[in-house]
mmCIF file as Biopython writes it, N, C-alpha, C and O atoms, coordinates in Angstrom:
data_model
#
loop_
_atom_site.group_PDB
_atom_site.id
_atom_site.type_symbol
_atom_site.label_atom_id
_atom_site.label_alt_id
_atom_site.label_comp_id
_atom_site.label_asym_id
_atom_site.label_entity_id
_atom_site.label_seq_id
_atom_site.pdbx_PDB_ins_code
_atom_site.Cartn_x
_atom_site.Cartn_y
_atom_site.Cartn_z
_atom_site.occupancy
_atom_site.B_iso_or_equiv
_atom_site.auth_seq_id
_atom_site.auth_asym_id
_atom_site.pdbx_PDB_model_num
ATOM 1   N N  . MET A ? 1  ? 24.375 13.587  6.518   1.0 0.0 1  A 1 
ATOM 2   C CA . MET A ? 1  ? 23.567 12.323  6.379   1.0 0.0 1  A 1 
ATOM 3   C C  . MET A ? 1  ? 23.304 12.139  5.127   1.0 0.0 1  A 1 
ATOM 4   O O  . MET A ? 1  ? 22.622 11.130  4.951   1.0 0.0 1  A 1 
ATOM 5   N N  . GLU A ? 2  ? 23.603 12.783  4.059   1.0 0.0 2  A 1 
ATOM 6   C CA . GLU A ? 2  ? 23.494 12.645  2.671   1.0 0.0 2  A 1 
ATOM 7   C C  . GLU A ? 2  ? 24.503 11.777  2.141   1.0 0.0 2  A 1 
ATOM 8   O O  . GLU A ? 2  ? 25.711 11.927  2.327   1.0 0.0 2  A 1 
ATOM 9   N N  . GLY A ? 3  ? 23.866 10.699  1.353   1.0 0.0 3  A 1 
ATOM 10  C CA . GLY A ? 3  ? 24.734 9.848   0.758   1.0 0.0 3  A 1 
ATOM 11  C C  . GLY A ? 3  ? 24.703 8.583   1.551   1.0 0.0 3  A 1 
ATOM 12  O O  . GLY A ? 3  ? 25.243 7.625   0.999   1.0 0.0 3  A 1 
ATOM 13  N N  . CYS A ? 4  ? 24.224 8.395   2.641   1.0 0.0 4  A 1 
ATOM 14  C CA . CYS A ? 4  ? 24.055 7.512   3.640   1.0 0.0 4  A 1 
ATOM 15  C C  . CYS A ? 4  ? 23.444 6.228   3.014   1.0 0.0 4  A 1 
ATOM 16  O O  . CYS A ? 4  ? 22.519 6.488   2.244   1.0 0.0 4  A 1 
ATOM 17  N N  . THR A ? 5  ? 23.711 4.988   3.142   1.0 0.0 5  A 1 
ATOM 18  C CA . THR A ? 5  ? 23.091 3.813   2.671   1.0 0.0 5  A 1 
ATOM 19  C C  . THR A ? 5  ? 22.874 2.975   3.676   1.0 0.0 5  A 1 
ATOM 20  O O  . THR A ? 5  ? 23.808 2.786   4.455   1.0 0.0 5  A 1 
ATOM 21  N N  . ILE A ? 6  ? 21.760 2.370   3.862   1.0 0.0 6  A 1 
ATOM 22  C CA . ILE A ? 6  ? 21.185 1.470   4.793   1.0 0.0 6  A 1 
ATOM 23  C C  . ILE A ? 6  ? 21.001 0.248   4.219   1.0 0.0 6  A 1 
ATOM 24  O O  . ILE A ? 6  ? 20.272 0.295   3.228   1.0 0.0 6  A 1 
ATOM 25  N N  . THR A ? 7  ? 21.453 -0.923  4.531   1.0 0.0 7  A 1 
ATOM 26  C CA . THR A ? 7  ? 21.345 -2.048  3.902   1.0 0.0 7  A 1 
ATOM 27  C C  . THR A ? 7  ? 20.589 -3.152  4.912   1.0 0.0 7  A 1 
ATOM 28  O O  . THR A ? 7  ? 21.100 -3.378  6.009   1.0 0.0 7  A 1 
ATOM 29  N N  . ILE A ? 8  ? 19.757 -3.612  4.639   1.0 0.0 8  A 1 
ATOM 30  C CA . ILE A ? 8  ? 18.785 -4.434  5.563   1.0 0.0 8  A 1 
ATOM 31  C C  . ILE A ? 8  ? 18.695 -5.963  4.870   1.0 0.0 8  A 1 
ATOM 32  O O  . ILE A ? 8  ? 18.107 -6.173  3.809   1.0 0.0 8  A 1 
ATOM 33  N N  . ASP A ? 9  ? 19.326 -6.912  5.597   1.0 0.0 9  A 1 
ATOM 34  C CA . ASP A ? 9  ? 19.169 -8.290  5.161   1.0 0.0 9  A 1 
ATOM 35  C C  . ASP A ? 9  ? 17.897 -8.990  5.477   1.0 0.0 9  A 1 
ATOM 36  O O  . ASP A ? 9  ? 17.607 -9.462  6.576   1.0 0.0 9  A 1 
ATOM 37  N N  . LEU A ? 10 ? 17.169 -9.012  4.408   1.0 0.0 10 A 1 
ATOM 38  C CA . LEU A ? 10 ? 15.630 -9.553  4.571   1.0 0.0 10 A 1 
ATOM 39  C C  . LEU A ? 10 ? 15.640 -10.925 5.137   1.0 0.0 10 A 1 
ATOM 40  O O  . LEU A ? 10 ? 14.625 -11.341 5.696   1.0 0.0 10 A 1 
ATOM 41  N N  . SER A ? 11 ? 16.720 -11.674 5.038   1.0 0.0 11 A 1 
ATOM 42  C CA . SER A ? 11 ? 16.817 -13.159 5.336   1.0 0.0 11 A 1 
ATOM 43  C C  . SER A ? 11 ? 17.002 -13.070 6.985   1.0 0.0 11 A 1 
ATOM 44  O O  . SER A ? 11 ? 16.576 -14.027 7.631   1.0 0.0 11 A 1 
ATOM 45  N N  . TYR A ? 12 ? 17.478 -12.214 7.533   1.0 0.0 12 A 1 
ATOM 46  C CA . TYR A ? 12 ? 17.662 -12.086 9.098   1.0 0.0 12 A 1 
ATOM 47  C C  . TYR A ? 12 ? 15.969 -11.665 9.596   1.0 0.0 12 A 1 
ATOM 48  O O  . TYR A ? 12 ? 15.344 -12.293 10.450  1.0 0.0 12 A 1 
ATOM 49  N N  . LEU A ? 13 ? 15.545 -10.695 8.980   1.0 0.0 13 A 1 
ATOM 50  C CA . LEU A ? 13 ? 14.065 -10.318 9.646   1.0 0.0 13 A 1 
ATOM 51  C C  . LEU A ? 13 ? 13.391 -11.454 9.312   1.0 0.0 13 A 1 
ATOM 52  O O  . LEU A ? 13 ? 12.852 -11.963 10.295  1.0 0.0 13 A 1 
ATOM 53  N N  . TYR A ? 14 ? 13.175 -12.199 8.015   1.0 0.0 14 A 1 
ATOM 54  C CA . TYR A ? 14 ? 12.187 -13.045 7.762   1.0 0.0 14 A 1 
ATOM 55  C C  . TYR A ? 14 ? 12.962 -14.411 7.244   1.0 0.0 14 A 1 
ATOM 56  O O  . TYR A ? 14 ? 13.073 -14.573 6.028   1.0 0.0 14 A 1 
ATOM 57  N N  . PRO A ? 15 ? 13.420 -15.249 8.020   1.0 0.0 15 A 1 
ATOM 58  C CA . PRO A ? 15 ? 14.232 -16.327 7.675   1.0 0.0 15 A 1 
ATOM 59  C C  . PRO A ? 15 ? 13.690 -17.344 6.439   1.0 0.0 15 A 1 
ATOM 60  O O  . PRO A ? 15 ? 14.489 -18.074 5.852   1.0 0.0 15 A 1 
ATOM 61  N N  . ASP A ? 16 ? 12.321 -17.318 6.121   1.0 0.0 16 A 1 
ATOM 62  C CA . ASP A ? 16 ? 11.905 -18.035 5.172   1.0 0.0 16 A 1 
ATOM 63  C C  . ASP A ? 16 ? 12.032 -17.299 3.846   1.0 0.0 16 A 1 
ATOM 64  O O  . ASP A ? 16 ? 11.886 -18.068 2.896   1.0 0.0 16 A 1 
ATOM 65  N N  . ILE A ? 17 ? 12.194 -16.402 3.602   1.0 0.0 17 A 1 
ATOM 66  C CA . ILE A ? 17 ? 12.133 -15.591 2.430   1.0 0.0 17 A 1 
ATOM 67  C C  . ILE A ? 17 ? 13.112 -16.019 1.418   1.0 0.0 17 A 1 
ATOM 68  O O  . ILE A ? 17 ? 12.845 -15.762 0.244   1.0 0.0 17 A 1 
ATOM 69  N N  . ASP A ? 18 ? 14.341 -16.709 1.735   1.0 0.0 18 A 1 
ATOM 70  C CA . ASP A ? 18 ? 15.033 -17.372 0.815   1.0 0.0 18 A 1 
ATOM 71  C C  . ASP A ? 18 ? 14.568 -18.189 -0.071  1.0 0.0 18 A 1 
ATOM 72  O O  . ASP A ? 18 ? 14.901 -18.228 -1.255  1.0 0.0 18 A 1 
ATOM 73  N N  . ASN A ? 19 ? 13.659 -18.975 0.563   1.0 0.0 19 A 1 
ATOM 74  C CA . ASN A ? 19 ? 13.052 -20.397 -0.008  1.0 0.0 19 A 1 
ATOM 75  C C  . ASN A ? 19 ? 11.963 -19.786 -1.012  1.0 0.0 19 A 1 
ATOM 76  O O  . ASN A ? 19 ? 11.803 -20.292 -2.123  1.0 0.0 19 A 1 
ATOM 77  N N  . VAL A ? 20 ? 11.272 -18.757 -0.612  1.0 0.0 20 A 1 
ATOM 78  C CA . VAL A ? 20 ? 10.203 -18.055 -1.366  1.0 0.0 20 A 1 
ATOM 79  C C  . VAL A ? 20 ? 10.794 -17.256 -2.734  1.0 0.0 20 A 1 
ATOM 80  O O  . VAL A ? 20 ? 10.168 -17.214 -3.793  1.0 0.0 20 A 1 
ATOM 81  N N  . LEU A ? 21 ? 11.955 -16.706 -2.542  1.0 0.0 21 A 1 
ATOM 82  C CA . LEU A ? 21 ? 12.608 -16.071 -3.566  1.0 0.0 21 A 1 
ATOM 83  C C  . LEU A ? 21 ? 13.132 -16.749 -4.336  1.0 0.0 21 A 1 
ATOM 84  O O  . LEU A ? 21 ? 13.240 -16.257 -5.459  1.0 0.0 21 A 1 
ATOM 85  N N  . ASN A ? 22 ? 13.708 -18.194 -4.120  1.0 0.0 22 A 1 
ATOM 86  C CA . ASN A ? 22 ? 14.243 -19.322 -5.096  1.0 0.0 22 A 1 
ATOM 87  C C  . ASN A ? 22 ? 13.326 -19.716 -5.719  1.0 0.0 22 A 1 
ATOM 88  O O  . ASN A ? 22 ? 13.541 -19.936 -6.911  1.0 0.0 22 A 1 
ATOM 89  N N  . PHE A ? 23 ? 12.040 -19.948 -5.214  1.0 0.0 23 A 1 
ATOM 90  C CA . PHE A ? 23 ? 10.614 -20.614 -5.795  1.0 0.0 23 A 1 
ATOM 91  C C  . PHE A ? 23 ? 10.350 -19.659 -6.984  1.0 0.0 23 A 1 
ATOM 92  O O  . PHE A ? 23 ? 10.177 -20.096 -8.122  1.0 0.0 23 A 1 
ATOM 93  N N  . ALA A ? 24 ? 10.322 -18.236 -6.659  1.0 0.0 24 A 1 
ATOM 94  C CA . ALA A ? 24 ? 10.032 -17.341 -7.621  1.0 0.0 24 A 1 
ATOM 95  C C  . ALA A ? 24 ? 10.905 -17.184 -8.907  1.0 0.0 24 A 1 
ATOM 96  O O  . ALA A ? 24 ? 10.435 -16.957 -10.022 1.0 0.0 24 A 1 
ATOM 97  N N  . LYS A ? 25 ? 12.201 -17.328 -8.625  1.0 0.0 25 A 1 
ATOM 98  C CA . LYS A ? 25 ? 13.315 -17.299 -9.682  1.0 0.0 25 A 1 
ATOM 99  C C  . LYS A ? 25 ? 12.828 -18.447 -10.428 1.0 0.0 25 A 1 
ATOM 100 O O  . LYS A ? 25 ? 12.531 -18.292 -11.613 1.0 0.0 25 A 1 
ATOM 101 N N  . TRP A ? 26 ? 12.711 -19.585 -9.867  1.0 0.0 26 A 1 
ATOM 102 C CA . TRP A ? 26 ? 12.628 -20.663 -10.672 1.0 0.0 26 A 1 
ATOM 103 C C  . TRP A ? 26 ? 11.121 -20.576 -11.558 1.0 0.0 26 A 1 
ATOM 104 O O  . TRP A ? 26 ? 11.025 -20.923 -12.735 1.0 0.0 26 A 1 
ATOM 105 N N  . GLY A ? 27 ? 10.211 -20.145 -10.893 1.0 0.0 27 A 1 
ATOM 106 C CA . GLY A ? 27 ? 8.857  -19.997 -11.597 1.0 0.0 27 A 1 
ATOM 107 C C  . GLY A ? 27 ? 8.842  -18.856 -12.864 1.0 0.0 27 A 1 
ATOM 108 O O  . GLY A ? 27 ? 8.097  -18.788 -13.842 1.0 0.0 27 A 1 
ATOM 109 N N  . ARG A ? 28 ? 9.716  -18.189 -12.534 1.0 0.0 28 A 1 
ATOM 110 C CA . ARG A ? 28 ? 9.931  -17.066 -13.657 1.0 0.0 28 A 1 
ATOM 111 C C  . ARG A ? 28 ? 10.290 -17.645 -14.902 1.0 0.0 28 A 1 
ATOM 112 O O  . ARG A ? 28 ? 9.817  -17.239 -15.963 1.0 0.0 28 A 1 
ATOM 113 N N  . LYS A ? 29 ? 11.215 -18.700 -14.807 1.0 0.0 29 A 1 
ATOM 114 C CA . LYS A ? 29 ? 11.886 -19.353 -16.094 1.0 0.0 29 A 1 
ATOM 115 C C  . LYS A ? 29 ? 10.605 -20.239 -16.676 1.0 0.0 29 A 1 
ATOM 116 O O  . LYS A ? 29 ? 10.701 -20.588 -17.852 1.0 0.0 29 A 1 
ATOM 117 N N  . CYS A ? 30 ? 9.668  -20.545 -16.097 1.0 0.0 30 A 1 
ATOM 118 C CA . CYS A ? 30 ? 8.677  -21.379 -16.659 1.0 0.0 30 A 1 
ATOM 119 C C  . CYS A ? 30 ? 8.098  -20.864 -18.170 1.0 0.0 30 A 1 
ATOM 120 O O  . CYS A ? 30 ? 7.770  -19.736 -18.539 1.0 0.0 30 A 1 
ATOM 121 N N  . LYS A ? 31 ? 8.109  -21.976 -18.786 1.0 0.0 31 A 1 
ATOM 122 C CA . LYS A ? 31 ? 7.439  -21.677 -20.345 1.0 0.0 31 A 1 
ATOM 123 C C  . LYS A ? 31 ? 5.956  -21.310 -20.394 1.0 0.0 31 A 1 
ATOM 124 O O  . LYS A ? 31 ? 5.433  -20.396 -21.031 1.0 0.0 31 A 1 
ATOM 125 N N  . ASN A ? 32 ? 5.298  -22.357 -19.461 1.0 0.0 32 A 1 
ATOM 126 C CA . ASN A ? 32 ? 3.874  -22.153 -19.447 1.0 0.0 32 A 1 
ATOM 127 C C  . ASN A ? 32 ? 3.387  -21.011 -18.744 1.0 0.0 32 A 1 
ATOM 128 O O  . ASN A ? 32 ? 3.513  -20.933 -17.522 1.0 0.0 32 A 1 
ATOM 129 N N  . PRO A ? 33 ? 2.675  -19.849 -19.628 1.0 0.0 33 A 1 
ATOM 130 C CA . PRO A ? 33 ? 2.339  -18.492 -18.806 1.0 0.0 33 A 1 
ATOM 131 C C  . PRO A ? 33 ? 1.175  -18.852 -17.671 1.0 0.0 33 A 1 
ATOM 132 O O  . PRO A ? 33 ? 1.156  -18.191 -16.633 1.0 0.0 33 A 1 
ATOM 133 N N  . ARG A ? 34 ? 0.257  -19.857 -17.877 1.0 0.0 34 A 1 
ATOM 134 C CA . ARG A ? 34 ? -0.495 -20.046 -16.821 1.0 0.0 34 A 1 
ATOM 135 C C  . ARG A ? 34 ? 0.127  -20.461 -15.612 1.0 0.0 34 A 1 
ATOM 136 O O  . ARG A ? 34 ? -0.249 -19.930 -14.567 1.0 0.0 34 A 1 
ATOM 137 N N  . THR A ? 35 ? 1.028  -21.334 -15.587 1.0 0.0 35 A 1 
ATOM 138 C CA . THR A ? 35 ? 1.884  -22.215 -14.598 1.0 0.0 35 A 1 
ATOM 139 C C  . THR A ? 35 ? 2.504  -21.026 -14.071 1.0 0.0 35 A 1 
ATOM 140 O O  . THR A ? 35 ? 2.403  -20.857 -12.856 1.0 0.0 35 A 1 
ATOM 141 N N  . LYS A ? 36 ? 3.236  -20.019 -14.876 1.0 0.0 36 A 1 
ATOM 142 C CA . LYS A ? 36 ? 4.045  -19.190 -14.343 1.0 0.0 36 A 1 
ATOM 143 C C  . LYS A ? 36 ? 3.351  -18.123 -13.452 1.0 0.0 36 A 1 
ATOM 144 O O  . LYS A ? 36 ? 3.843  -17.671 -12.418 1.0 0.0 36 A 1 
ATOM 145 N N  . GLU A ? 37 ? 2.212  -17.797 -13.950 1.0 0.0 37 A 1 
ATOM 146 C CA . GLU A ? 37 ? 1.334  -16.832 -13.122 1.0 0.0 37 A 1 
ATOM 147 C C  . GLU A ? 37 ? 0.927  -17.576 -11.966 1.0 0.0 37 A 1 
ATOM 148 O O  . GLU A ? 37 ? 0.837  -16.873 -10.959 1.0 0.0 37 A 1 
ATOM 149 N N  . LYS A ? 38 ? 0.650  -18.812 -11.807 1.0 0.0 38 A 1 
ATOM 150 C CA . LYS A ? 38 ? 0.057  -19.682 -10.673 1.0 0.0 38 A 1 
ATOM 151 C C  . LYS A ? 38 ? 1.434  -19.302 -9.534  1.0 0.0 38 A 1 
ATOM 152 O O  . LYS A ? 38 ? 1.351  -18.488 -8.614  1.0 0.0 38 A 1 
ATOM 153 N N  . ILE A ? 39 ? 2.386  -19.935 -9.805  1.0 0.0 39 A 1 
ATOM 154 C CA . ILE A ? 39 ? 3.614  -19.819 -9.284  1.0 0.0 39 A 1 
ATOM 155 C C  . ILE A ? 39 ? 3.953  -18.470 -8.555  1.0 0.0 39 A 1 
ATOM 156 O O  . ILE A ? 39 ? 4.152  -18.306 -7.352  1.0 0.0 39 A 1 
ATOM 157 N N  . LEU A ? 40 ? 3.970  -17.610 -9.492  1.0 0.0 40 A 1 
ATOM 158 C CA . LEU A ? 40 ? 4.360  -16.005 -8.891  1.0 0.0 40 A 1 
ATOM 159 C C  . LEU A ? 40 ? 3.202  -15.660 -7.759  1.0 0.0 40 A 1 
ATOM 160 O O  . LEU A ? 40 ? 3.473  -15.272 -6.623  1.0 0.0 40 A 1 
ATOM 161 N N  . LYS A ? 41 ? 1.773  -15.882 -8.301  1.0 0.0 41 A 1 
ATOM 162 C CA . LYS A ? 41 ? 0.918  -15.676 -7.374  1.0 0.0 41 A 1 
ATOM 163 C C  . LYS A ? 41 ? 0.987  -16.257 -5.754  1.0 0.0 41 A 1 
ATOM 164 O O  . LYS A ? 41 ? 0.585  -15.708 -4.728  1.0 0.0 41 A 1 
ATOM 165 N N  . SER A ? 42 ? 1.621  -17.514 -5.933  1.0 0.0 42 A 1 
ATOM 166 C CA . SER A ? 42 ? 1.748  -18.366 -4.682  1.0 0.0 42 A 1 
ATOM 167 C C  . SER A ? 42 ? 2.818  -17.719 -3.841  1.0 0.0 42 A 1 
ATOM 168 O O  . SER A ? 42 ? 2.728  -17.642 -2.616  1.0 0.0 42 A 1 
ATOM 169 N N  . CYS A ? 43 ? 3.986  -17.187 -4.647  1.0 0.0 43 A 1 
ATOM 170 C CA . CYS A ? 43 ? 4.951  -16.515 -4.023  1.0 0.0 43 A 1 
ATOM 171 C C  . CYS A ? 43 ? 4.444  -15.236 -3.336  1.0 0.0 43 A 1 
ATOM 172 O O  . CYS A ? 43 ? 4.761  -14.937 -2.185  1.0 0.0 43 A 1 
ATOM 173 N N  . LEU A ? 44 ? 3.696  -14.555 -4.059  1.0 0.0 44 A 1 
ATOM 174 C CA . LEU A ? 44 ? 3.294  -13.130 -3.260  1.0 0.0 44 A 1 
ATOM 175 C C  . LEU A ? 44 ? 2.460  -13.690 -2.024  1.0 0.0 44 A 1 
ATOM 176 O O  . LEU A ? 44 ? 2.586  -13.164 -0.918  1.0 0.0 44 A 1 
ATOM 177 N N  . LYS A ? 45 ? 1.787  -14.539 -2.190  1.0 0.0 45 A 1 
ATOM 178 C CA . LYS A ? 45 ? 0.805  -15.056 -1.020  1.0 0.0 45 A 1 
ATOM 179 C C  . LYS A ? 45 ? 1.577  -15.407 0.086   1.0 0.0 45 A 1 
ATOM 180 O O  . LYS A ? 45 ? 1.327  -14.954 1.204   1.0 0.0 45 A 1 
ATOM 181 N N  . GLN A ? 46 ? 2.578  -16.246 -0.154  1.0 0.0 46 A 1 
ATOM 182 C CA . GLN A ? 46 ? 3.635  -16.700 0.878   1.0 0.0 46 A 1 
ATOM 183 C C  . GLN A ? 46 ? 4.332  -15.420 1.544   1.0 0.0 46 A 1 
ATOM 184 O O  . GLN A ? 46 ? 4.336  -15.181 2.751   1.0 0.0 46 A 1 
ATOM 185 N N  . ILE A ? 47 ? 4.893  -14.675 0.588   1.0 0.0 47 A 1 
ATOM 186 C CA . ILE A ? 47 ? 5.576  -13.293 1.228   1.0 0.0 47 A 1 
ATOM 187 C C  . ILE A ? 47 ? 4.649  -12.498 2.045   1.0 0.0 47 A 1 
ATOM 188 O O  . ILE A ? 47 ? 5.130  -11.981 3.054   1.0 0.0 47 A 1 
ATOM 189 N N  . LYS A ? 48 ? 3.215  -12.281 1.750   1.0 0.0 48 A 1 
ATOM 190 C CA . LYS A ? 48 ? 2.421  -11.790 2.555   1.0 0.0 48 A 1 
ATOM 191 C C  . LYS A ? 48 ? 2.295  -12.484 4.023   1.0 0.0 48 A 1 
ATOM 192 O O  . LYS A ? 48 ? 2.171  -11.794 5.035   1.0 0.0 48 A 1 
ATOM 193 N N  . ASN A ? 49 ? 2.326  -13.536 4.046   1.0 0.0 49 A 1 
ATOM 194 C CA . ASN A ? 49 ? 1.850  -14.470 5.250   1.0 0.0 49 A 1 
ATOM 195 C C  . ASN A ? 49 ? 3.196  -14.847 6.063   1.0 0.0 49 A 1 
ATOM 196 O O  . ASN A ? 49 ? 3.130  -15.635 7.007   1.0 0.0 49 A 1 
ATOM 197 N N  . LEU A ? 50 ? 4.424  -14.256 5.665   1.0 0.0 50 A 1 
ATOM 198 C CA . LEU A ? 50 ? 5.715  -14.514 6.316   1.0 0.0 50 A 1 
ATOM 199 C C  . LEU A ? 50 ? 5.606  -14.134 7.684   1.0 0.0 50 A 1 
ATOM 200 O O  . LEU A ? 50 ? 5.030  -13.105 8.039   1.0 0.0 50 A 1 
ATOM 201 N N  . LYS A ? 51 ? 6.214  -15.044 8.553   1.0 0.0 51 A 1 
ATOM 202 C CA . LYS A ? 51 ? 6.418  -14.450 10.048  1.0 0.0 51 A 1 
ATOM 203 C C  . LYS A ? 51 ? 7.691  -14.058 10.186  1.0 0.0 51 A 1 
ATOM 204 O O  . LYS A ? 51 ? 8.620  -14.585 9.574   1.0 0.0 51 A 1 
ATOM 205 N N  . PRO A ? 52 ? 7.847  -12.852 11.218  1.0 0.0 52 A 1 
ATOM 206 C CA . PRO A ? 52 ? 9.083  -12.150 11.636  1.0 0.0 52 A 1 
ATOM 207 C C  . PRO A ? 52 ? 9.958  -13.361 12.329  1.0 0.0 52 A 1 
ATOM 208 O O  . PRO A ? 52 ? 9.460  -14.455 12.595  1.0 0.0 52 A 1 
ATOM 209 N N  . ASN A ? 53 ? 11.161 -13.057 12.553  1.0 0.0 53 A 1 
ATOM 210 C CA . ASN A ? 53 ? 12.188 -13.697 13.197  1.0 0.0 53 A 1 
ATOM 211 C C  . ASN A ? 53 ? 11.859 -13.617 14.773  1.0 0.0 53 A 1 
ATOM 212 O O  . ASN A ? 53 ? 11.884 -12.562 15.407  1.0 0.0 53 A 1 
ATOM 213 N N  . PRO A ? 54 ? 11.556 -14.840 15.301  1.0 0.0 54 A 1 
ATOM 214 C CA . PRO A ? 54 ? 11.233 -14.734 16.753  1.0 0.0 54 A 1 
ATOM 215 C C  . PRO A ? 54 ? 12.036 -14.067 17.737  1.0 0.0 54 A 1 
ATOM 216 O O  . PRO A ? 54 ? 11.597 -13.577 18.778  1.0 0.0 54 A 1 
ATOM 217 N N  . ILE A ? 55 ? 13.385 -14.070 17.316  1.0 0.0 55 A 1 
ATOM 218 C CA . ILE A ? 55 ? 14.561 -13.605 18.000  1.0 0.0 55 A 1 
ATOM 219 C C  . ILE A ? 55 ? 14.312 -12.106 18.095  1.0 0.0 55 A 1 
ATOM 220 O O  . ILE A ? 55 ? 14.631 -11.663 19.198  1.0 0.0 55 A 1 
ATOM 221 N N  . LEU A ? 56 ? 13.857 -11.252 17.293  1.0 0.0 56 A 1 
ATOM 222 C CA . LEU A ? 56 ? 13.545 -9.731  17.082  1.0 0.0 56 A 1 
ATOM 223 C C  . LEU A ? 56 ? 12.549 -9.640  18.222  1.0 0.0 56 A 1 
ATOM 224 O O  . LEU A ? 56 ? 12.669 -8.599  18.868  1.0 0.0 56 A 1 
ATOM 225 N N  . LYS A ? 57 ? 11.450 -10.593 18.699  1.0 0.0 57 A 1 
ATOM 226 C CA . LYS A ? 57 ? 10.572 -10.028 19.529  1.0 0.0 57 A 1 
ATOM 227 C C  . LYS A ? 57 ? 10.953 -9.824  20.784  1.0 0.0 57 A 1 
ATOM 228 O O  . LYS A ? 57 ? 10.219 -9.115  21.472  1.0 0.0 57 A 1 
ATOM 229 N N  . SER A ? 58 ? 12.054 -10.331 21.324  1.0 0.0 58 A 1 
ATOM 230 C CA . SER A ? 58 ? 12.570 -10.645 22.834  1.0 0.0 58 A 1 
ATOM 231 C C  . SER A ? 58 ? 13.227 -9.185  23.088  1.0 0.0 58 A 1 
ATOM 232 O O  . SER A ? 58 ? 13.773 -8.932  24.161  1.0 0.0 58 A 1 
#
């Protein structure tokens, strides 16, 4: 089992994560440090509150 790699697609587990990650990438480019910090804090909060894919519960 050495050298075995497992890849997990987070967008399958959490469908909304792509939107959050794109928002974070956009926020990272922001010139204003205060605005950048607010955007990234908002992204972290959204990630903590993500709901898992309902298909996985059945």
